[in-house]
PDB file of C-alpha atoms and ligand atoms in Angstrom:
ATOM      1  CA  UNK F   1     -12.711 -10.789   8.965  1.00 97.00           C
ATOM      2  CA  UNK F   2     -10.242 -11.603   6.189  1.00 97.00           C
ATOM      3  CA  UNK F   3     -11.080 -10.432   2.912  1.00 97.00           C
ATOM      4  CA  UNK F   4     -10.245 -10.258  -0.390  1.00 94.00           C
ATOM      5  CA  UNK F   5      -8.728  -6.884  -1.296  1.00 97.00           C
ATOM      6  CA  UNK F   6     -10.976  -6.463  -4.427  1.00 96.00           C
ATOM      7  CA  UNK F   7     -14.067  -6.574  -1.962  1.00 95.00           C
ATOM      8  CA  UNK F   8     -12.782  -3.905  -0.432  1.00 98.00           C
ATOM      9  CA  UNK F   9     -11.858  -1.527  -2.782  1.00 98.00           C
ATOM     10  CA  UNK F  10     -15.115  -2.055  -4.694  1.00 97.00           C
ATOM     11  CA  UNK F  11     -17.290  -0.649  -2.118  1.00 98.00           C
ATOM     12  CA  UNK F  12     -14.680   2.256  -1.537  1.00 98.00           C
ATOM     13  CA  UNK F  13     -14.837   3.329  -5.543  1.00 98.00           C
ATOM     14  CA  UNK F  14     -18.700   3.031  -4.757  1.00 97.00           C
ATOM     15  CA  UNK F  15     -18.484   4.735  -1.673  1.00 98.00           C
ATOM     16  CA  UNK F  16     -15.882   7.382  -2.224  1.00 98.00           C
ATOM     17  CA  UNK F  17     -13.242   6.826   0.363  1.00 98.00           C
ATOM     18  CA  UNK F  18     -10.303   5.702   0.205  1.00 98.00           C
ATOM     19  CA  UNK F  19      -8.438   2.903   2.559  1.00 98.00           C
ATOM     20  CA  UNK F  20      -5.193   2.879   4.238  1.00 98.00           C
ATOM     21  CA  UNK F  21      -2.663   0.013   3.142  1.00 98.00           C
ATOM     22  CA  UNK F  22       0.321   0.676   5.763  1.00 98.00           C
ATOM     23  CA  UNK F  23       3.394  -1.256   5.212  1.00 96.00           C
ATOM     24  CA  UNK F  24       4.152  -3.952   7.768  1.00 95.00           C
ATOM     25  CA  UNK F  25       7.207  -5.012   8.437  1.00 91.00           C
ATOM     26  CA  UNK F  26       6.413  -7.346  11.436  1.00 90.00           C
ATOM     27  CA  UNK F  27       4.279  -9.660  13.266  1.00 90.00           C
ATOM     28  CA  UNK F  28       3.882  -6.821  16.101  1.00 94.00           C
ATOM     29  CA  UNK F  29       2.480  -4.203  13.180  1.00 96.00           C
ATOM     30  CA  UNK F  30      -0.231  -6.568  11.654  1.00 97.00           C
ATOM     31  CA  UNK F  31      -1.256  -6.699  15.567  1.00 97.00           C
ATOM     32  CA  UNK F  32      -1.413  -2.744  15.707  1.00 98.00           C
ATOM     33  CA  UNK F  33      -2.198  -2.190  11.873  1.00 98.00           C
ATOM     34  CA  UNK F  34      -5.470  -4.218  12.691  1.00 98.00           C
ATOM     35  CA  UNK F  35      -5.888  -3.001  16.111  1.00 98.00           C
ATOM     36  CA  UNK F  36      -6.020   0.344  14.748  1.00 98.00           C
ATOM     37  CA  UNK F  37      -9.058  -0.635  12.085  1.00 98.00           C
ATOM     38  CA  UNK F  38     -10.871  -2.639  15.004  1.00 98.00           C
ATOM     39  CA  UNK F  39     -10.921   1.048  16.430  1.00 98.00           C
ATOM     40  CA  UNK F  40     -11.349   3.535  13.738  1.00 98.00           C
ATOM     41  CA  UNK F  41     -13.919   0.640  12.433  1.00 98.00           C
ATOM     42  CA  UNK F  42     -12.207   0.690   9.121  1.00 98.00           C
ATOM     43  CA  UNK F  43     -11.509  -1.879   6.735  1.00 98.00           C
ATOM     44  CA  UNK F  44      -8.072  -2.117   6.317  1.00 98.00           C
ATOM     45  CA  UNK F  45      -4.834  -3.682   3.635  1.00 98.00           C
ATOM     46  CA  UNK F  46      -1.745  -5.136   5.274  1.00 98.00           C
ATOM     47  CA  UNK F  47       0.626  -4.619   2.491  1.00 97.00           C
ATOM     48  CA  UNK F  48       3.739  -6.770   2.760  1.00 95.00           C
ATOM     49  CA  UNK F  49       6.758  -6.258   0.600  1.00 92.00           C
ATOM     50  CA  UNK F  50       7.974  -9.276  -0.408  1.00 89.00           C
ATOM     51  CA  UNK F  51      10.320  -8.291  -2.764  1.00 78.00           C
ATOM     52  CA  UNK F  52      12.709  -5.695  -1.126  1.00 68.00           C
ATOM     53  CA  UNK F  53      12.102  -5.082   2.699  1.00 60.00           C
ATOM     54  CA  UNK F  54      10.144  -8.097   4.766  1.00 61.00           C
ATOM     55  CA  UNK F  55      11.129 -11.578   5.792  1.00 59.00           C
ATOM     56  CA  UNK F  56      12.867 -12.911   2.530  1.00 59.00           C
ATOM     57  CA  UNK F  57      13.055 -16.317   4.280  1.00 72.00           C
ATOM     58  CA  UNK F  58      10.216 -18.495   3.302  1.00 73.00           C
ATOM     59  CA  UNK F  59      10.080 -20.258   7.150  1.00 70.00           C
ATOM     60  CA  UNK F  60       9.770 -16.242   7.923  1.00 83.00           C
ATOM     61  CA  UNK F  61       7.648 -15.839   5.490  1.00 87.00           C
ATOM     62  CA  UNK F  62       5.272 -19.160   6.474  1.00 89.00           C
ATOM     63  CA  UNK F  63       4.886 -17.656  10.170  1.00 90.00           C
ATOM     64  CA  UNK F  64       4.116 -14.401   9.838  1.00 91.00           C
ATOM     65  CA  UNK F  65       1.080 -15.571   7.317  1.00 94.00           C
ATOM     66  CA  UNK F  66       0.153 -17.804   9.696  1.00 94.00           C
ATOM     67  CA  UNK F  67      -0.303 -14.551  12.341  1.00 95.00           C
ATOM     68  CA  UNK F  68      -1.490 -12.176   9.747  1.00 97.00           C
ATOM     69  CA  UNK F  69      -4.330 -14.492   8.794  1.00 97.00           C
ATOM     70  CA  UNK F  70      -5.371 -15.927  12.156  1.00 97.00           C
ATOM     71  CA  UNK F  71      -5.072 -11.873  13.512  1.00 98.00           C
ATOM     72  CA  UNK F  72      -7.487 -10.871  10.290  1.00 98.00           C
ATOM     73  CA  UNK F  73     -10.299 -13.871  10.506  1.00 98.00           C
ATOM     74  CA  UNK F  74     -10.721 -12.675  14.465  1.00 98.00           C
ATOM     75  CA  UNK F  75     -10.897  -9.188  13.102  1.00 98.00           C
ATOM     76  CA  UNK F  76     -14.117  -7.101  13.692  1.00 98.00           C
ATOM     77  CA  UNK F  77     -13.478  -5.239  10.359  1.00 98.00           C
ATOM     78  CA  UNK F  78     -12.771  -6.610   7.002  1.00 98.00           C
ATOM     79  CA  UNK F  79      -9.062  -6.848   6.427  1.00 98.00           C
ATOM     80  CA  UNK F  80      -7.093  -7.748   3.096  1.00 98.00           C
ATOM     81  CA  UNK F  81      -3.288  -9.188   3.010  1.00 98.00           C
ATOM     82  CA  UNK F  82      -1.613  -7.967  -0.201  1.00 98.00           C
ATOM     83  CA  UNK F  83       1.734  -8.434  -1.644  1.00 96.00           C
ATOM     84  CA  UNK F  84       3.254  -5.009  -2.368  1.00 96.00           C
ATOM     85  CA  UNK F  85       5.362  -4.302  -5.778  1.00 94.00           C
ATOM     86  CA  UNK F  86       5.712  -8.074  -6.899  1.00 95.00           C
ATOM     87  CA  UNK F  87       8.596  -7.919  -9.127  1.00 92.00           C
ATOM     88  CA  UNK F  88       7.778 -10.926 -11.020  1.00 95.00           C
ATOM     89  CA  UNK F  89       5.866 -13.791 -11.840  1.00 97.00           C
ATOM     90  CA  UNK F  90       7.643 -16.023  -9.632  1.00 95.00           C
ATOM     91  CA  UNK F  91       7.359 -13.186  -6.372  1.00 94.00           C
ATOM     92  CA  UNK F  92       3.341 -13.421  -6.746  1.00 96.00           C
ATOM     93  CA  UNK F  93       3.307 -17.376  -6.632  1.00 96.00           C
ATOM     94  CA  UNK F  94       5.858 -17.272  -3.506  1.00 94.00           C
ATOM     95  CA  UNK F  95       3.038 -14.769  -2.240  1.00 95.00           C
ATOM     96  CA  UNK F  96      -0.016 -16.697  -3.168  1.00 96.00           C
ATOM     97  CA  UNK F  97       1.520 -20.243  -1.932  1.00 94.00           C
ATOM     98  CA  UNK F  98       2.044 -18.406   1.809  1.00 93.00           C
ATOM     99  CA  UNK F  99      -1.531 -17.421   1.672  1.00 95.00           C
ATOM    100  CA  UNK F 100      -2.013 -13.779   0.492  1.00 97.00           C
ATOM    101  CA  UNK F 101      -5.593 -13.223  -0.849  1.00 97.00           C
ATOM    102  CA  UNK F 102      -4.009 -10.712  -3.210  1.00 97.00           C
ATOM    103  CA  UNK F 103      -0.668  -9.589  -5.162  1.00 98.00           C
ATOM    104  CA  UNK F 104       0.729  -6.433  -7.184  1.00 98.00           C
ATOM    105  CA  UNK F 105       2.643  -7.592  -9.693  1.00 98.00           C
ATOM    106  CA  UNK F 106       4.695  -4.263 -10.624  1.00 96.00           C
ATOM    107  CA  UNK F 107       6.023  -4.547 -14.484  1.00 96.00           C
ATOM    108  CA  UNK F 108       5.597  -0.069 -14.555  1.00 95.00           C
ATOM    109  CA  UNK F 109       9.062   0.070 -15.008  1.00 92.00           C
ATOM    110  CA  UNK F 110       9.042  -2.196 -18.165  1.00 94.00           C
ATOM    111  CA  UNK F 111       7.817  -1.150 -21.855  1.00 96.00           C
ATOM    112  CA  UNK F 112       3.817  -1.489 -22.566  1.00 97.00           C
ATOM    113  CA  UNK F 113       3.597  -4.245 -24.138  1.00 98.00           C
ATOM    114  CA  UNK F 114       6.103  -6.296 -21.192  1.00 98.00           C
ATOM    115  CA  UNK F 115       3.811  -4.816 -18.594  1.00 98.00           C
ATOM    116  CA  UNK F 116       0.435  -6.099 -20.063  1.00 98.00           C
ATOM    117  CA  UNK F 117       1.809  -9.727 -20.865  1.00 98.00           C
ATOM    118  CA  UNK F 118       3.114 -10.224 -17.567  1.00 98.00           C
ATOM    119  CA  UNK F 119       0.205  -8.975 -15.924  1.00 98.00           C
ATOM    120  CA  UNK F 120      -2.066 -10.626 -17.698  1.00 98.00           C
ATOM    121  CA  UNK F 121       0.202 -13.891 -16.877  1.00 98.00           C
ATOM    122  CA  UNK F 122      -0.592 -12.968 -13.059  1.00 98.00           C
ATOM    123  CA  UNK F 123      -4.191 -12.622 -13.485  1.00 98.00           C
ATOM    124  CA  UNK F 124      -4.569 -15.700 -15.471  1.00 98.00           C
ATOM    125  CA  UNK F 125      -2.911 -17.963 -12.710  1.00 98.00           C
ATOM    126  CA  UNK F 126      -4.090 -15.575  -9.570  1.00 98.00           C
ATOM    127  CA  UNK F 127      -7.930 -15.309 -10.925  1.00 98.00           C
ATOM    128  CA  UNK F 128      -8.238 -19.124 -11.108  1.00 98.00           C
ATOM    129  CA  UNK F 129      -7.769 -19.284  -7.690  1.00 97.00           C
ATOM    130  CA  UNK F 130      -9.704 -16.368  -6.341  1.00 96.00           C
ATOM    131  CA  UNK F 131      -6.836 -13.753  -5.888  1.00 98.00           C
ATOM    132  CA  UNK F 132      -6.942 -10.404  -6.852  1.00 97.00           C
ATOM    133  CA  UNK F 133      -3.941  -8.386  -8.166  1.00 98.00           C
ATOM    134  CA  UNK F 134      -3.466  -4.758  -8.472  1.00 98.00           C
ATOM    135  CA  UNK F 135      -0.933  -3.607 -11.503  1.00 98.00           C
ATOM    136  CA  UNK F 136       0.789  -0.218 -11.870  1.00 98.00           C
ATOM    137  CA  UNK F 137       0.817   1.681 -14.622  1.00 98.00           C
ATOM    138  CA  UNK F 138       2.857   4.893 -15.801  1.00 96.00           C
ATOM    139  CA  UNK F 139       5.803   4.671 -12.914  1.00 93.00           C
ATOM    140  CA  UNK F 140       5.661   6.072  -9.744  1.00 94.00           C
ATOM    141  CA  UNK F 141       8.908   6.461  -8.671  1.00 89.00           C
ATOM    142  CA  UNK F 142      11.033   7.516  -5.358  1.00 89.00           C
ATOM    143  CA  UNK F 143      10.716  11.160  -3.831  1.00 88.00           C
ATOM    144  CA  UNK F 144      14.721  11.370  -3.641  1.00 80.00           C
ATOM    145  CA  UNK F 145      16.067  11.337  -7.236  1.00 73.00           C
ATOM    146  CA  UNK F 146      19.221   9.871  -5.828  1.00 75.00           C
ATOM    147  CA  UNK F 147      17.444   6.773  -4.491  1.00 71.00           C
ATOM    148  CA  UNK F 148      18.526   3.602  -6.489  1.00 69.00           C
ATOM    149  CA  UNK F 149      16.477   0.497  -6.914  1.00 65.00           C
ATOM    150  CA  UNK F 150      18.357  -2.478  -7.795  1.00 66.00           C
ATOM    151  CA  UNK F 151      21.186   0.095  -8.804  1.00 68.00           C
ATOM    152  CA  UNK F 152      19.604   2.014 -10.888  1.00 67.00           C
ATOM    153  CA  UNK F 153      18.042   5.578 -10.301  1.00 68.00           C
ATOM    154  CA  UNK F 154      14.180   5.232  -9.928  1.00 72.00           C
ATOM    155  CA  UNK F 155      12.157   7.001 -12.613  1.00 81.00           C
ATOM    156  CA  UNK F 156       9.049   8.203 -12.860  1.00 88.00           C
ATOM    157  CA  UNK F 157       6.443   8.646 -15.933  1.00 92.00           C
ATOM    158  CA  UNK F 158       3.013   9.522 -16.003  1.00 96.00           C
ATOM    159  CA  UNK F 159       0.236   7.436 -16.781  1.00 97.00           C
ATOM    160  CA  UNK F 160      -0.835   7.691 -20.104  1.00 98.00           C
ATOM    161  CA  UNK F 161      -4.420   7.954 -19.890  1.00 98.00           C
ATOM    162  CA  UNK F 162      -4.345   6.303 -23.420  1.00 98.00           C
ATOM    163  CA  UNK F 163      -3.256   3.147 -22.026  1.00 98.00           C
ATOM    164  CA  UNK F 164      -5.543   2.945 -19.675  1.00 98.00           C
ATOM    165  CA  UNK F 165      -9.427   1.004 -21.348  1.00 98.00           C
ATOM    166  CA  UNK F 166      -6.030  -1.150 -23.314  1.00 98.00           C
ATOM    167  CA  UNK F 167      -4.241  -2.222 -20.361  1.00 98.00           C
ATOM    168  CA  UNK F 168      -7.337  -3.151 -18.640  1.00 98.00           C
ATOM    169  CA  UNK F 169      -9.138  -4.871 -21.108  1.00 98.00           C
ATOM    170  CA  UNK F 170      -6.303  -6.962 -21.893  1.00 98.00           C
ATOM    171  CA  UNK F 171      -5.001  -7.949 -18.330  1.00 98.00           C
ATOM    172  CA  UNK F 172      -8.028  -8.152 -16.600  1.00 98.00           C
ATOM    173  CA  UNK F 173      -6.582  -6.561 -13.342  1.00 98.00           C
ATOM    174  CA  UNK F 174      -8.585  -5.822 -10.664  1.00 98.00           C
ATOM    175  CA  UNK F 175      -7.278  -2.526  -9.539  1.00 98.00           C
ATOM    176  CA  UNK F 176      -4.436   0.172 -11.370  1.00 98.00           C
ATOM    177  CA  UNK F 177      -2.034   2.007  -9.390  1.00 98.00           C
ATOM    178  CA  UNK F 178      -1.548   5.462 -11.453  1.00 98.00           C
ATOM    179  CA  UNK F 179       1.199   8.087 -11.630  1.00 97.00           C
ATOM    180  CA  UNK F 180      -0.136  11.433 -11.381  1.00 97.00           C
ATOM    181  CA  UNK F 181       2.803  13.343  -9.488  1.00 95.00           C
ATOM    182  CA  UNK F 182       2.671  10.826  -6.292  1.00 95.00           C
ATOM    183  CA  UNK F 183       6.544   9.607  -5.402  1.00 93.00           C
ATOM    184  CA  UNK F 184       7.422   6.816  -3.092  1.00 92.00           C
ATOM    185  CA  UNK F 185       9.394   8.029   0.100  1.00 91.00           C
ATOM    186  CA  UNK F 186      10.403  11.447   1.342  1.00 89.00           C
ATOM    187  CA  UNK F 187       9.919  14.318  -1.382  1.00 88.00           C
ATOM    188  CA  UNK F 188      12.957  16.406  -1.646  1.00 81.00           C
ATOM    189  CA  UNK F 189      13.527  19.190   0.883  1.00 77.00           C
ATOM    190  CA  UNK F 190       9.662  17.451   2.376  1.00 75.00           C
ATOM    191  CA  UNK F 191       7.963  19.569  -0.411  1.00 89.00           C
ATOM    192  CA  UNK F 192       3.783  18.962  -0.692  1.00 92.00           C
ATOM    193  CA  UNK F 193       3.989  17.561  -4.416  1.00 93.00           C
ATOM    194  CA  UNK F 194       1.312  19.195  -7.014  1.00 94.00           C
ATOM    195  CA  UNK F 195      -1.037  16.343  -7.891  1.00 97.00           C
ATOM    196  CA  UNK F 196      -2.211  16.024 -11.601  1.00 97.00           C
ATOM    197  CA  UNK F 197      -6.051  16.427 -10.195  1.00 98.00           C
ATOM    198  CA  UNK F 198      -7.206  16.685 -14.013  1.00 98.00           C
ATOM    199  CA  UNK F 199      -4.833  13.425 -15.051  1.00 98.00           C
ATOM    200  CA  UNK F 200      -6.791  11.363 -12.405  1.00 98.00           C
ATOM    201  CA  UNK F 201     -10.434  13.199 -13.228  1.00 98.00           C
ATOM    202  CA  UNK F 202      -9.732  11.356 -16.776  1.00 98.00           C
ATOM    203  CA  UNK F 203      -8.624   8.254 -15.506  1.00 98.00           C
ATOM    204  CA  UNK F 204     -11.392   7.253 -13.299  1.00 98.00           C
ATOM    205  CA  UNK F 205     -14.146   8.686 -16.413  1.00 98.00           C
ATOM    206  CA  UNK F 206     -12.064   5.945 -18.227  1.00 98.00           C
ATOM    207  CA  UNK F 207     -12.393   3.228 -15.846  1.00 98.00           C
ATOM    208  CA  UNK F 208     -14.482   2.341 -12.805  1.00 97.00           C
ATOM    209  CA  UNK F 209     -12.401  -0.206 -11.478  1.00 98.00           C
ATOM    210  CA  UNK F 210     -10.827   1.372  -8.173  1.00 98.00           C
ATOM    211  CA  UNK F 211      -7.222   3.244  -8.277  1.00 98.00           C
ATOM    212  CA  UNK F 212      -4.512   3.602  -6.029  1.00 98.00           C
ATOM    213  CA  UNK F 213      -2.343   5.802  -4.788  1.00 98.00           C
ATOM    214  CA  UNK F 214       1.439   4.864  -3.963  1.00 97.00           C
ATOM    215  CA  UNK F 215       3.669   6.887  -1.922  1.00 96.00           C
ATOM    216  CA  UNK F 216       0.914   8.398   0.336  1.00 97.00           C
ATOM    217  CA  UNK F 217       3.524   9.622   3.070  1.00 96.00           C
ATOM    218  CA  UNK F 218       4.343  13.445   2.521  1.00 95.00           C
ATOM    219  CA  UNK F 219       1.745  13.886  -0.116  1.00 96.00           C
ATOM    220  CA  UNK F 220      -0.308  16.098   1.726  1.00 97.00           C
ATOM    221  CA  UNK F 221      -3.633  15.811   3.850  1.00 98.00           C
ATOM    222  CA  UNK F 222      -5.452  17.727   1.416  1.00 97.00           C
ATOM    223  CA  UNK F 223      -4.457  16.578  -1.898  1.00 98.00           C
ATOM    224  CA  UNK F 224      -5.327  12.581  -0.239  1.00 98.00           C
ATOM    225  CA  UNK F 225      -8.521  13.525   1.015  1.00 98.00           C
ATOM    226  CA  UNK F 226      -9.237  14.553  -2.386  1.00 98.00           C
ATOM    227  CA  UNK F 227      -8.162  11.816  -4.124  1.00 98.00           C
ATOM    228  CA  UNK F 228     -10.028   9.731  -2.440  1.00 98.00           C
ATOM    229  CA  UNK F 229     -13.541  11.619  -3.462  1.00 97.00           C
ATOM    230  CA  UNK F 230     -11.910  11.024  -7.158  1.00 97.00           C
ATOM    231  CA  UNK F 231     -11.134   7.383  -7.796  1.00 98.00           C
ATOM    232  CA  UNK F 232      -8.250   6.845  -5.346  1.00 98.00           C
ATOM    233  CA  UNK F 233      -9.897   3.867  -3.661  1.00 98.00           C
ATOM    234  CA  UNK F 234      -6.077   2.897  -2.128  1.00 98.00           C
ATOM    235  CA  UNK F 235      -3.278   4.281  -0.722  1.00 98.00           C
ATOM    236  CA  UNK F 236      -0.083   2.631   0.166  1.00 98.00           C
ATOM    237  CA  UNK F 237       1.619   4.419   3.168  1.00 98.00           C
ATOM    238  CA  UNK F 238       5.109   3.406   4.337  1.00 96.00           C
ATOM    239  CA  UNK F 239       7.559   6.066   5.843  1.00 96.00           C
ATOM    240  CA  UNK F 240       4.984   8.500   7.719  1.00 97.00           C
ATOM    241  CA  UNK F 241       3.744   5.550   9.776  1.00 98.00           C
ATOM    242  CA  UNK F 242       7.388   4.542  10.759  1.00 97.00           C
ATOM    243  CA  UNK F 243       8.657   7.756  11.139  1.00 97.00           C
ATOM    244  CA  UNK F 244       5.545   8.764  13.258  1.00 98.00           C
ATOM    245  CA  UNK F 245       6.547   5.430  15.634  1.00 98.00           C
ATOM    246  CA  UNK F 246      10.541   6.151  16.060  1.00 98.00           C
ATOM    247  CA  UNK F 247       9.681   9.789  16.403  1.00 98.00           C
ATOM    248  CA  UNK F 248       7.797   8.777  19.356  1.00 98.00           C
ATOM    249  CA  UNK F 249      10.045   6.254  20.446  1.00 97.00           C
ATOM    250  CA  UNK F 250      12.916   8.757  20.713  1.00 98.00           C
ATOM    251  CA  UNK F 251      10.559  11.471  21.881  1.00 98.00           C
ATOM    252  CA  UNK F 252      10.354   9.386  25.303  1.00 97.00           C
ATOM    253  CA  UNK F 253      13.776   7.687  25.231  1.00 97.00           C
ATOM    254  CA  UNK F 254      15.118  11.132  25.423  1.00 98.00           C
ATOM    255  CA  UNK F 255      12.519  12.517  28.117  1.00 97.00           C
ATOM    256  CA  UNK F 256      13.371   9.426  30.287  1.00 97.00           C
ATOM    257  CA  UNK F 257      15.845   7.459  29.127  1.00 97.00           C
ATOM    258  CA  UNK F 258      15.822   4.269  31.025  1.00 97.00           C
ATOM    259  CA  UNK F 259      11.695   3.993  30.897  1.00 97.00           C
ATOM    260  CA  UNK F 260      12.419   4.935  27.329  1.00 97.00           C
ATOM    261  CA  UNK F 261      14.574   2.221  26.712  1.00 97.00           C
ATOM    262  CA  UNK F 262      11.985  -0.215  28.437  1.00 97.00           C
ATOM    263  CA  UNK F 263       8.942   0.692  26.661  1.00 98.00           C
ATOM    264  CA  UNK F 264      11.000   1.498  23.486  1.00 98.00           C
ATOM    265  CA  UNK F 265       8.674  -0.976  20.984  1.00 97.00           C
ATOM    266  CA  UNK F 266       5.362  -0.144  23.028  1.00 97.00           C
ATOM    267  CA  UNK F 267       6.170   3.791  21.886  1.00 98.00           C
ATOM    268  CA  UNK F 268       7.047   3.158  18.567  1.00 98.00           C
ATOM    269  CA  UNK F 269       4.022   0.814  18.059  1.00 98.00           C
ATOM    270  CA  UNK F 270       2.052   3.499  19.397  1.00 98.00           C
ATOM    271  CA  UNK F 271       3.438   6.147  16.954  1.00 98.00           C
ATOM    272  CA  UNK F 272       3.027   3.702  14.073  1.00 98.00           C
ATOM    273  CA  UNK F 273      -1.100   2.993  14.862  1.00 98.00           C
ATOM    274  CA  UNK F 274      -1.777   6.572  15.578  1.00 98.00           C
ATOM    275  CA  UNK F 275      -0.619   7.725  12.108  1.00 98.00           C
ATOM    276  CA  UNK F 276      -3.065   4.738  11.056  1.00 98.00           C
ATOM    277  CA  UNK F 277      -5.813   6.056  12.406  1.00 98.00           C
ATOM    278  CA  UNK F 278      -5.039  10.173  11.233  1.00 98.00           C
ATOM    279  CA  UNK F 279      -4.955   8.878   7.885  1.00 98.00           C
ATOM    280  CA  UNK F 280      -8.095   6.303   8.263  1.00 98.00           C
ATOM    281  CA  UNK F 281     -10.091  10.226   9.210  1.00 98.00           C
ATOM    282  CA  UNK F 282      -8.160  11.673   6.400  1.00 98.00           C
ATOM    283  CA  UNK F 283      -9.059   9.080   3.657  1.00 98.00           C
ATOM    284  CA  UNK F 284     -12.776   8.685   5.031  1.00 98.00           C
ATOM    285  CA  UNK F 285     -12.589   5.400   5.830  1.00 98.00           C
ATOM    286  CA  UNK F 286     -13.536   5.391   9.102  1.00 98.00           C
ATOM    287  CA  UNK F 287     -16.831   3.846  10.170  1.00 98.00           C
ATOM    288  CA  UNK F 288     -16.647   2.174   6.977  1.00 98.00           C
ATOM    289  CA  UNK F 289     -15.913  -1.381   7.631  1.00 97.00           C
TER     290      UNK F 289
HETATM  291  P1  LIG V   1       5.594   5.932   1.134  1.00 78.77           P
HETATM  292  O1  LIG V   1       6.774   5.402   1.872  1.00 78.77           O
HETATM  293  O2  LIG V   1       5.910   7.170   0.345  1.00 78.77           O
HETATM  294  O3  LIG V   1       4.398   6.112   1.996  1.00 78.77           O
HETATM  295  O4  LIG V   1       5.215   4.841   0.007  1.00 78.77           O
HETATM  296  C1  LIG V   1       4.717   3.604   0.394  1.00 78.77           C
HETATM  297  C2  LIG V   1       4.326   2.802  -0.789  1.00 78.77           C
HETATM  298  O5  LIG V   1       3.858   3.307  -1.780  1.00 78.77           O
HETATM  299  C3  LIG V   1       4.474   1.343  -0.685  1.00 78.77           C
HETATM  300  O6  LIG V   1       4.103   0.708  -1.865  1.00 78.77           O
END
């Protein structure tokens, strides 16, 4: 069934579990994202990244919406479509209009006071309508220090813990993504990061509204599974699920090359959902839809 994401993540702050938002990039992984749910019976986010990596076209845009919401109403387990890292105002709207039941609108980079108004501009215009919206803040940056985003070198600062009852109280948001040692992408030389257990212990006393987690690949099994028993309610994973699929994919293309070649997308699909499903054990979400 299609949900709203704040549904969701309410019951897994309650529950304490945490729920897998893998990053789709087509039509064929919102079939296998869900798939995957239907048989871990997990609820699941499809987290779409409108901004940087998926479909920039809007007649793209309009079709896979159309699959990803037929695919999640005939769904067996509750299933949320999210817009990841909204870079603006304008990026949640596009996202809204093509039917996404809710947006991150990602202002961490800015100064305080930028990140509340705009946030608070998204949840004005998004909660009128029924759609939640996760914001982010402290930055979480990239795992490489020589990745660049929009040409400049991606940062990361802590959350303040401070901020927190402020920036909550005056946007309104229905869920914070924190920065407590979490990176997006591979960490350098694929080190497990050390995970600011006591920075997130204080967060969640501060709030009950449900956290999340960016940057979930390479973080570690055990330091997630935590997390999760500790306010992390949602974690974003990207590269382990693709490298998991064209690790698989190559696996066979180079066992077999011309049934490898054949089956190439079936492999790589399979890779992608069976990372899915470690992590749904991992987090604790399964059996929880
Ligand atoms: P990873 O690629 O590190 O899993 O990060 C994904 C993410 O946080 C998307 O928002």
């Amino acid at each position: 069934m299609l949900v709203n994401m704040k549904d969701i993540l309410v019951k897994a702050r309650e529950g304490h579990y945490g729920v897998i938002a893998p990053t789709i990039r087509s039509a064929d992984e919102i079939k296998h994202a869900i798939e995957a749910a239907e048989h871990k019976n997990s609820p699941v986010i499809l987290n779409f990244n409108i901004t940087y990596d998926f479909v920039a076209e809007d007649a793209d845009l309009e079709l896979v919406m159309l699959v990803a919401r037929e695919r999640a109403m005939r769904s067996s387990v509750p299933v949320a479509l999210n817009v990841d890292h909204g870079k603006d105002f304008a990026t949640c709207m596009r996202g809204i209009h093509y039917g996404f039941g809710s947006v991150m609108i990602d202002a961490s980079a800015r100064p305080y006071e930028e990140n509340v108004a705009i946030t608070k501009q998204v949840v004005e215009a998004a909660h009128a309508i029924g759609i939640s919206v996760e914001a982010e803040l402290g930055c979480v940056g990239m795992g490489d220090p020589n990745f660049k985003i929009d040409g400049k070198y991606s940062h990361t600062t802590e959350t303040n813990p401070n901020d927190v009852a402020d920036f909550i109280e005056k946007t309104g948001v229905d869920c914070l993504a924190v920065s407590i040692g979490n990176a997006h992408g591979p960490y350098a030389k694929d080190i497990i990061p050390h995970i600011n257990f006591e920075l997130l212990d204080k967060i969640a006393e501060i709030t009950p509204i449900p956290l999340v987690l960016h940057g979930g690949s390479g973080t570690g099994d055990e330091n997630m599974a935590k997390a999760c028993t500790r306010g992390i309610c949602k974690i974003n994973v990207s590269t382990d699920i693709a490298k998991s699929g064209s690790e698989l994919a190559v696996e066979k293309l180079n066992e077999n090359p011309k049934k490898g070649r054949l089956d190439f997308h079936t492999n790589f699909h399979q890779g992608y959902r069976e990372k899915i499903e470690y992590y749904m054990d991992v987090f604790g979400s399964t059996n929880k839809a």
